[in-house]
Amino acid sequence: MTPRPVPARPARDTRLDIIRGWLQLTIFASHVAGSFIGGWLIYGTWGLSDSSEQFVFLSGFTLGSVFARKAARDGWHGGAADILRRAWRLYRVHLMVFALYLGMVLAAGASILPGEPLRMGWGFLLRDPVGAVPGIATMLYQPAFMGILPIFVWCMLLLPGFAWLLDRWGGQAMLLSLAVYACVHLFGLHTPSLGPDTGIAFDLFAWQVLFMAGAWLGRRALLHGRALPFEAPWAKWVTAAAVAMLVLGVVLRLDWYGFLPWHGWMPDTTLVVGKERLALPRLLHAFALAWLVAAYVPREGGWMRTRAAAAVATIGRYSLEVFCLGLFLSWAGSTLLRLDPAWMPLLDPLIVAAGTLALARFARFLDGRRAVARVVQPA
């Protein structure tokens, strides 16, 4: 059997780094509870999906490409071993964040915010530490903000099997992913929670469809030079449908916020915007936004070389580290707003601006450290 040629390593896509960085900043702002900026001035407020969908999709896109190249060079087992190592590292990061966040919440509960551990879903661990261990180990016990990294770990564990199907079935492998997603909404398939006071933030059986779609397209981009044929005759109809989906999202939000005279024509239900199990309109909205960005935002542009764009791109290159720090900074910002609500109009922009600056400086520090590590080679 003739071995598959190893695809060249694709050039770094600055556009994707900028998108990831921007998504990280919107995630940080949205996690600052009570913030006007995080509640009203991010795109998720005016659509049916938010940054979470795009991050899962882009993670699948990147890792699908990585796996395809590793598998072409080292075989399927080599690609699988690489992805499993990445999943293991991310799992350890999740456990570290879990422990540090618990310590922060307990310290706050013992001092400035009595009852904070219970409010954020840590009561089960405090009542029954031994009983909570299986849920912690399997990531099925998810206090507030602890359900985000698990979906990436779970999807990474599924990727080698999905890539095996892609090698044999091509794009038809997506039918299996779509069938699992359909079972969530038709038959109630769901990921069980091992926390009696908490649920599952991102149901694996639903959210895997975004990750696998990204992995399929990332593989196509690597092996065929493009993910989708945007110049095909039918592409204009997809674009029109995508624009219509985004407009529908804005109209629905305006209706739900009471800004339209026919308020209440479409109920704000989990069938429309449910996040845990990725309601179908959310999924379609996320795909529509991804299509439009991929089709109409060029890979290169003069604006991408500005200082602001470079700073956002640096944040995007260190998404995991920035996300983890952002969790703690957003909680601190939320706490300040809760302790001094009278000062909220003044504190809100200061908190978001200070947090954004801190995340940018942190990413720049990591980038500088990596640059030094590349220069200083061991003897």
Tab-separated table of C-alpha atoms in Angstrom:
chain	number	residue	atom	x	y	z
A	1	MET	CA	0.000	0.000	0.000
A	2	THR	CA	1.424	3.405	-1.005
A	3	PRO	CA	1.829	5.616	2.076
A	4	ARG	CA	-0.069	8.859	2.070
A	5	PRO	CA	2.191	11.866	1.459
A	6	VAL	CA	2.686	14.037	4.513
A	7	PRO	CA	0.944	17.396	3.986
A	8	ALA	CA	3.054	20.475	4.509
A	9	ARG	CA	2.543	22.251	7.797
A	10	PRO	CA	0.033	25.029	7.057
A	11	ALA	CA	1.109	28.606	7.663
A	12	ARG	CA	-0.206	30.188	10.839
A	13	ASP	CA	-3.565	31.816	10.145
A	14	THR	CA	-3.477	35.239	11.803
A	15	ARG	CA	-7.187	35.573	11.127
A	16	LEU	CA	-7.916	32.572	13.373
A	17	ASP	CA	-5.641	33.900	16.113
A	18	ILE	CA	-7.471	37.229	16.075
A	19	ILE	CA	-10.853	35.501	16.173
A	20	ARG	CA	-9.784	33.316	19.089
A	21	GLY	CA	-8.432	36.328	20.942
A	22	TRP	CA	-11.601	38.309	20.395
A	23	LEU	CA	-13.685	35.350	21.550
A	24	GLN	CA	-11.596	35.095	24.710
A	25	LEU	CA	-12.197	38.748	25.507
A	26	THR	CA	-15.948	38.392	25.004
A	27	ILE	CA	-15.951	35.290	27.210
A	28	PHE	CA	-14.157	37.209	29.945
A	29	ALA	CA	-16.618	40.109	29.742
A	30	SER	CA	-19.635	37.789	29.729
A	31	HIS	CA	-18.364	36.029	32.859
A	32	VAL	CA	-18.311	39.294	34.825
A	33	ALA	CA	-21.748	38.898	36.384
A	34	GLY	CA	-23.702	42.136	36.456
A	35	SER	CA	-21.547	43.849	33.850
A	36	PHE	CA	-23.416	45.992	31.338
A	37	ILE	CA	-20.597	45.463	28.867
A	38	GLY	CA	-20.621	41.691	29.299
A	39	GLY	CA	-24.392	41.569	29.275
A	40	TRP	CA	-25.218	43.885	26.381
A	41	LEU	CA	-22.165	44.746	24.285
A	42	ILE	CA	-21.052	41.296	23.111
A	43	TYR	CA	-22.350	39.562	20.016
A	44	GLY	CA	-23.890	36.667	21.955
A	45	THR	CA	-26.428	39.107	23.366
A	46	TRP	CA	-27.738	39.795	19.872
A	47	GLY	CA	-27.803	36.315	18.399
A	48	LEU	CA	-28.761	32.750	19.169
A	49	SER	CA	-25.235	31.449	19.740
A	50	ASP	CA	-22.205	32.882	21.503
A	51	SER	CA	-18.455	32.472	21.802
A	52	SER	CA	-18.695	28.939	23.193
A	53	GLU	CA	-19.937	27.461	19.929
A	54	GLN	CA	-17.201	29.105	17.898
A	55	PHE	CA	-14.499	27.982	20.298
A	56	VAL	CA	-15.596	24.349	20.192
A	57	PHE	CA	-15.859	24.505	16.396
A	58	LEU	CA	-12.430	26.133	15.974
A	59	SER	CA	-10.847	23.653	18.386
A	60	GLY	CA	-12.190	20.826	16.269
A	61	PHE	CA	-10.929	22.557	13.114
A	62	THR	CA	-7.412	22.939	14.490
A	63	LEU	CA	-7.144	19.484	16.032
A	64	GLY	CA	-8.688	17.806	12.998
A	65	SER	CA	-5.905	19.300	10.891
A	66	VAL	CA	-3.257	18.391	13.462
A	67	PHE	CA	-4.467	14.797	13.656
A	68	ALA	CA	-4.576	14.406	9.869
A	69	ARG	CA	-0.984	15.569	9.510
A	70	LYS	CA	0.283	13.447	12.401
A	71	ALA	CA	-1.537	10.397	11.059
A	72	ALA	CA	-0.105	10.928	7.568
A	73	ARG	CA	3.400	11.059	9.023
A	74	ASP	CA	3.224	8.561	11.896
A	75	GLY	CA	0.139	6.497	11.119
A	76	TRP	CA	-3.237	6.492	12.855
A	77	HIS	CA	-1.721	5.222	16.105
A	78	GLY	CA	0.805	8.048	16.115
A	79	GLY	CA	-1.923	10.612	15.557
A	80	ALA	CA	-4.078	9.046	18.272
A	81	ALA	CA	-1.193	9.031	20.751
A	82	ASP	CA	-0.548	12.725	20.106
A	83	ILE	CA	-4.191	13.691	20.634
A	84	LEU	CA	-4.436	11.593	23.796
A	85	ARG	CA	-1.349	13.325	25.202
A	86	ARG	CA	-2.979	16.671	24.487
A	87	ALA	CA	-6.200	15.517	26.157
A	88	TRP	CA	-4.260	14.351	29.213
A	89	ARG	CA	-2.534	17.728	29.526
A	90	LEU	CA	-5.851	19.538	29.264
A	91	TYR	CA	-7.381	17.189	31.845
A	92	ARG	CA	-4.603	18.052	34.290
A	93	VAL	CA	-5.172	21.753	33.641
A	94	HIS	CA	-8.869	21.266	34.400
A	95	LEU	CA	-8.080	19.583	37.727
A	96	MET	CA	-5.650	22.369	38.637
A	97	VAL	CA	-8.212	25.066	37.808
A	98	PHE	CA	-10.835	23.083	39.737
A	99	ALA	CA	-8.635	23.013	42.861
A	100	LEU	CA	-7.585	26.668	42.644
A	101	TYR	CA	-11.117	27.871	42.003
A	102	LEU	CA	-12.355	25.853	44.979
A	103	GLY	CA	-9.725	27.461	47.185
A	104	MET	CA	-10.697	30.936	45.999
A	105	VAL	CA	-14.406	30.347	46.554
A	106	LEU	CA	-13.844	28.842	50.016
A	107	ALA	CA	-11.676	31.797	51.022
A	108	ALA	CA	-14.369	34.201	49.850
A	109	GLY	CA	-17.057	32.231	51.665
A	110	ALA	CA	-15.096	32.430	54.901
A	111	SER	CA	-14.578	36.176	54.628
A	112	ILE	CA	-16.344	38.610	52.315
A	113	LEU	CA	-19.052	36.445	50.700
A	114	PRO	CA	-20.737	34.049	53.127
A	115	GLY	CA	-22.592	31.322	51.259
A	116	GLU	CA	-20.562	31.743	48.066
A	117	PRO	CA	-19.522	28.042	47.872
A	118	LEU	CA	-23.147	26.905	48.010
A	119	ARG	CA	-24.249	29.527	45.500
A	120	MET	CA	-21.678	28.322	42.999
A	121	GLY	CA	-22.470	24.624	43.343
A	122	TRP	CA	-19.684	23.439	45.645
A	123	GLY	CA	-22.041	22.204	48.350
A	124	PHE	CA	-21.858	18.542	47.294
A	125	LEU	CA	-18.064	18.485	47.626
A	126	LEU	CA	-18.242	20.136	51.045
A	127	ARG	CA	-20.947	17.757	52.308
A	128	ASP	CA	-19.462	14.552	50.897
A	129	PRO	CA	-15.853	14.954	49.758
A	130	VAL	CA	-15.350	11.228	49.190
A	131	GLY	CA	-18.602	10.876	47.281
A	132	ALA	CA	-17.616	13.770	45.025
A	133	VAL	CA	-14.348	12.156	43.917
A	134	PRO	CA	-15.853	10.051	41.073
A	135	GLY	CA	-17.606	13.121	39.707
A	136	ILE	CA	-14.419	15.173	39.882
A	137	ALA	CA	-12.326	12.449	38.243
A	138	THR	CA	-14.797	11.934	35.396
A	139	MET	CA	-15.541	15.679	35.097
A	140	LEU	CA	-19.247	14.914	35.604
A	141	TYR	CA	-19.410	17.071	38.736
A	142	GLN	CA	-19.405	20.628	37.465
A	143	PRO	CA	-19.790	23.580	39.849
A	144	ALA	CA	-20.122	26.999	38.229
A	145	PHE	CA	-17.589	27.543	35.406
A	146	MET	CA	-16.114	24.058	35.877
A	147	GLY	CA	-18.001	22.561	32.941
A	148	ILE	CA	-16.160	24.386	30.165
A	149	LEU	CA	-12.858	22.541	29.793
A	150	PRO	CA	-14.420	19.047	30.091
A	151	ILE	CA	-16.223	19.334	26.748
A	152	PHE	CA	-12.872	19.855	25.024
A	153	VAL	CA	-11.298	16.886	26.821
A	154	TRP	CA	-14.212	14.609	25.972
A	155	CYS	CA	-14.250	15.649	22.315
A	156	MET	CA	-10.503	15.149	22.027
A	157	LEU	CA	-10.921	11.603	23.319
A	158	LEU	CA	-13.484	10.963	20.580
A	159	LEU	CA	-11.393	12.472	17.791
A	160	PRO	CA	-9.194	9.438	16.934
A	161	GLY	CA	-12.258	7.267	16.387
A	162	PHE	CA	-13.946	9.938	14.307
A	163	ALA	CA	-10.783	10.415	12.237
A	164	TRP	CA	-10.722	6.655	11.594
A	165	LEU	CA	-14.269	6.934	10.241
A	166	LEU	CA	-13.307	9.923	8.097
A	167	ASP	CA	-10.523	7.888	6.507
A	168	ARG	CA	-13.022	5.219	5.506
A	169	TRP	CA	-16.271	7.080	4.936
A	170	GLY	CA	-15.134	10.598	4.140
A	171	GLY	CA	-17.690	13.294	4.902
A	172	GLN	CA	-20.360	10.645	5.445
A	173	ALA	CA	-18.831	10.110	8.889
A	174	MET	CA	-20.637	13.310	9.882
A	175	LEU	CA	-23.911	11.405	9.552
A	176	LEU	CA	-23.042	9.439	12.689
A	177	SER	CA	-22.249	12.641	14.582
A	178	LEU	CA	-25.511	14.200	13.404
A	179	ALA	CA	-27.432	11.058	14.387
A	180	VAL	CA	-26.064	11.258	17.938
A	181	TYR	CA	-27.036	14.935	18.075
A	182	ALA	CA	-30.537	14.079	16.843
A	183	CYS	CA	-30.914	11.460	19.580
A	184	VAL	CA	-30.336	14.193	22.165
A	185	HIS	CA	-33.402	16.107	21.014
A	186	LEU	CA	-35.605	13.258	19.818
A	187	PHE	CA	-35.007	10.661	22.529
A	188	GLY	CA	-33.534	12.586	25.458
A	189	LEU	CA	-30.005	11.200	25.206
A	190	HIS	CA	-27.884	13.163	27.665
A	191	THR	CA	-24.659	13.188	29.621
A	192	PRO	CA	-25.387	12.297	33.270
A	193	SER	CA	-24.361	14.633	36.057
A	194	LEU	CA	-22.717	13.259	39.194
A	195	GLY	CA	-23.374	16.440	41.139
A	196	PRO	CA	-26.797	16.591	42.829
A	197	ASP	CA	-26.660	20.399	42.976
A	198	THR	CA	-25.269	20.944	39.479
A	199	GLY	CA	-25.874	19.957	35.888
A	200	ILE	CA	-23.724	19.533	32.788
A	201	ALA	CA	-22.743	22.817	31.183
A	202	PHE	CA	-22.101	21.370	27.713
A	203	ASP	CA	-23.690	18.018	26.967
A	204	LEU	CA	-21.164	15.862	25.126
A	205	PHE	CA	-23.727	14.096	22.935
A	206	ALA	CA	-24.947	17.451	21.628
A	207	TRP	CA	-21.797	19.569	21.494
A	208	GLN	CA	-19.691	16.901	19.811
A	209	VAL	CA	-21.394	17.768	16.517
A	210	LEU	CA	-19.708	21.193	16.480
A	211	PHE	CA	-16.305	19.757	17.307
A	212	MET	CA	-16.569	16.954	14.757
A	213	ALA	CA	-17.792	19.318	12.045
A	214	GLY	CA	-14.748	21.459	12.747
A	215	ALA	CA	-12.466	18.400	12.681
A	216	TRP	CA	-13.897	17.286	9.339
A	217	LEU	CA	-13.405	20.724	7.802
A	218	GLY	CA	-9.933	21.100	9.324
A	219	ARG	CA	-8.934	17.803	7.750
A	220	ARG	CA	-10.340	18.935	4.402
A	221	ALA	CA	-8.456	22.215	4.612
A	222	LEU	CA	-5.177	20.391	5.225
A	223	LEU	CA	-5.565	17.636	2.642
A	224	HIS	CA	-7.389	19.556	-0.101
A	225	GLY	CA	-6.229	23.122	0.435
A	226	ARG	CA	-9.646	24.472	1.425
A	227	ALA	CA	-12.386	23.550	3.839
A	228	LEU	CA	-15.374	24.471	1.666
A	229	PRO	CA	-15.873	25.610	-1.951
A	230	PHE	CA	-17.011	29.165	-1.344
A	231	GLU	CA	-16.935	29.880	-5.088
A	232	ALA	CA	-19.390	27.071	-5.937
A	233	PRO	CA	-22.695	28.123	-7.576
A	234	TRP	CA	-24.677	27.041	-4.533
A	235	ALA	CA	-22.468	28.992	-2.105
A	236	LYS	CA	-24.443	32.209	-2.652
A	237	TRP	CA	-27.578	30.455	-1.407
A	238	VAL	CA	-25.775	29.279	1.705
A	239	THR	CA	-24.581	32.835	2.248
A	240	ALA	CA	-28.124	34.165	1.892
A	241	ALA	CA	-29.408	31.577	4.373
A	242	ALA	CA	-26.581	32.425	6.785
A	243	VAL	CA	-27.379	36.138	6.647
A	244	ALA	CA	-31.065	35.366	7.185
A	245	MET	CA	-30.168	33.252	10.231
A	246	LEU	CA	-28.154	36.075	11.767
A	247	VAL	CA	-30.936	38.582	11.090
A	248	LEU	CA	-33.432	36.201	12.680
A	249	GLY	CA	-31.229	36.016	15.762
A	250	VAL	CA	-31.183	39.793	16.117
A	251	VAL	CA	-34.954	40.043	15.608
A	252	LEU	CA	-35.632	37.352	18.202
A	253	ARG	CA	-33.377	39.055	20.726
A	254	LEU	CA	-35.044	42.412	20.131
A	255	ASP	CA	-38.395	40.707	20.666
A	256	TRP	CA	-37.307	38.987	23.879
A	257	TYR	CA	-35.892	42.242	25.239
A	258	GLY	CA	-39.215	43.974	24.573
A	259	PHE	CA	-37.935	46.322	21.882
A	260	LEU	CA	-40.470	45.262	19.222
A	261	PRO	CA	-44.221	46.032	19.115
A	262	TRP	CA	-45.125	42.367	18.610
A	263	HIS	CA	-43.324	41.270	21.769
A	264	GLY	CA	-43.766	37.604	22.653
A	265	TRP	CA	-44.371	36.070	19.213
A	266	MET	CA	-41.530	33.576	19.746
A	267	PRO	CA	-41.023	32.239	23.271
A	268	ASP	CA	-37.516	32.274	24.685
A	269	THR	CA	-37.385	28.546	25.395
A	270	THR	CA	-34.677	25.931	25.588
A	271	LEU	CA	-35.879	24.655	22.213
A	272	VAL	CA	-34.658	27.913	20.679
A	273	VAL	CA	-31.647	28.997	22.730
A	274	GLY	CA	-30.998	26.106	25.139
A	275	LYS	CA	-27.236	25.956	25.601
A	276	GLU	CA	-26.632	22.796	27.621
A	277	ARG	CA	-27.967	20.541	24.856
A	278	LEU	CA	-27.207	22.918	21.988
A	279	ALA	CA	-30.652	23.749	20.634
A	280	LEU	CA	-30.913	23.426	16.858
A	281	PRO	CA	-31.346	27.188	16.231
A	282	ARG	CA	-28.152	27.799	18.242
A	283	LEU	CA	-26.311	25.243	16.141
A	284	LEU	CA	-27.530	26.713	12.853
A	285	HIS	CA	-26.700	30.243	14.015
A	286	ALA	CA	-23.173	29.151	14.945
A	287	PHE	CA	-22.647	27.493	11.567
A	288	ALA	CA	-24.053	30.560	9.788
A	289	LEU	CA	-21.637	32.875	11.572
A	290	ALA	CA	-18.686	30.564	10.898
A	291	TRP	CA	-19.591	30.390	7.186
A	292	LEU	CA	-19.767	34.165	6.793
A	293	VAL	CA	-16.499	34.790	8.615
A	294	ALA	CA	-14.672	32.091	6.641
A	295	ALA	CA	-16.094	33.314	3.339
A	296	TYR	CA	-15.714	37.066	3.744
A	297	VAL	CA	-12.928	37.785	6.234
A	298	PRO	CA	-9.643	37.509	4.285
A	299	ARG	CA	-6.675	35.618	5.704
A	300	GLU	CA	-4.511	38.719	5.340
A	301	GLY	CA	-5.311	42.398	5.668
A	302	GLY	CA	-3.610	45.614	6.630
A	303	TRP	CA	-5.722	45.939	9.762
A	304	MET	CA	-4.296	42.631	11.015
A	305	ARG	CA	-0.883	44.294	11.352
A	306	THR	CA	-2.067	47.034	13.705
A	307	ARG	CA	-0.948	46.975	17.337
A	308	ALA	CA	-4.462	46.262	18.581
A	309	ALA	CA	-4.915	43.332	16.195
A	310	ALA	CA	-1.480	41.979	17.111
A	311	ALA	CA	-2.372	42.104	20.812
A	312	VAL	CA	-5.650	40.275	20.213
A	313	ALA	CA	-3.867	37.694	18.040
A	314	THR	CA	-1.368	37.049	20.832
A	315	ILE	CA	-4.267	36.389	23.194
A	316	GLY	CA	-5.634	33.957	20.628
A	317	ARG	CA	-2.354	32.050	20.436
A	318	TYR	CA	-2.557	31.358	24.179
A	319	SER	CA	-6.277	30.737	24.440
A	320	LEU	CA	-6.110	28.076	27.139
A	321	GLU	CA	-3.863	30.008	29.483
A	322	VAL	CA	-5.796	33.238	28.935
A	323	PHE	CA	-9.109	31.482	29.491
A	324	CYS	CA	-7.946	30.023	32.801
A	325	LEU	CA	-6.693	33.368	34.084
A	326	GLY	CA	-9.868	35.019	32.805
A	327	LEU	CA	-12.004	32.730	34.967
A	328	PHE	CA	-10.369	34.092	38.112
A	329	LEU	CA	-10.308	37.696	36.947
A	330	SER	CA	-13.970	37.617	35.943
A	331	TRP	CA	-14.942	36.216	39.344
A	332	ALA	CA	-12.953	38.979	41.032
A	333	GLY	CA	-14.702	41.554	38.862
A	334	SER	CA	-18.100	40.059	39.620
A	335	THR	CA	-17.306	40.194	43.325
A	336	LEU	CA	-16.403	43.878	43.165
A	337	LEU	CA	-19.684	44.673	41.427
A	338	ARG	CA	-21.636	42.700	44.028
A	339	LEU	CA	-19.885	44.316	46.983
A	340	ASP	CA	-20.286	47.880	45.683
A	341	PRO	CA	-23.368	47.923	43.422
A	342	ALA	CA	-23.752	51.686	43.822
A	343	TRP	CA	-20.423	52.120	42.047
A	344	MET	CA	-21.329	49.754	39.222
A	345	PRO	CA	-21.566	52.394	36.435
A	346	LEU	CA	-18.005	53.459	37.212
A	347	LEU	CA	-16.543	50.079	38.136
A	348	ASP	CA	-17.961	48.132	35.198
A	349	PRO	CA	-15.870	49.694	32.393
A	350	LEU	CA	-12.826	49.873	34.661
A	351	ILE	CA	-13.076	46.182	35.549
A	352	VAL	CA	-13.524	45.052	31.960
A	353	ALA	CA	-10.745	47.342	30.717
A	354	ALA	CA	-8.353	46.288	33.482
A	355	GLY	CA	-9.128	42.620	32.897
A	356	THR	CA	-8.628	42.985	29.156
A	357	LEU	CA	-5.279	44.703	29.709
A	358	ALA	CA	-4.210	42.029	32.199
A	359	LEU	CA	-5.076	39.228	29.778
A	360	ALA	CA	-3.219	40.977	26.957
A	361	ARG	CA	-0.110	41.486	29.103
A	362	PHE	CA	-0.268	37.889	30.294
A	363	ALA	CA	-0.434	36.616	26.704
A	364	ARG	CA	2.451	38.903	25.738
A	365	PHE	CA	4.490	37.533	28.645
A	366	LEU	CA	3.839	33.961	27.509
A	367	ASP	CA	4.772	34.864	23.947
A	368	GLY	CA	8.023	36.435	25.084
A	369	ARG	CA	8.878	33.431	27.219
A	370	ARG	CA	8.280	31.112	24.261
A	371	ALA	CA	10.493	33.273	22.045
A	372	VAL	CA	13.318	33.074	24.598
A	373	ALA	CA	12.899	29.306	24.877
A	374	ARG	CA	13.307	28.982	21.113
A	375	VAL	CA	16.546	30.955	21.148
A	376	VAL	CA	18.107	29.373	24.227
A	377	GLN	CA	18.643	25.772	23.211
A	378	PRO	CA	20.107	23.246	25.664
A	379	ALA	CA	23.731	22.414	25.069
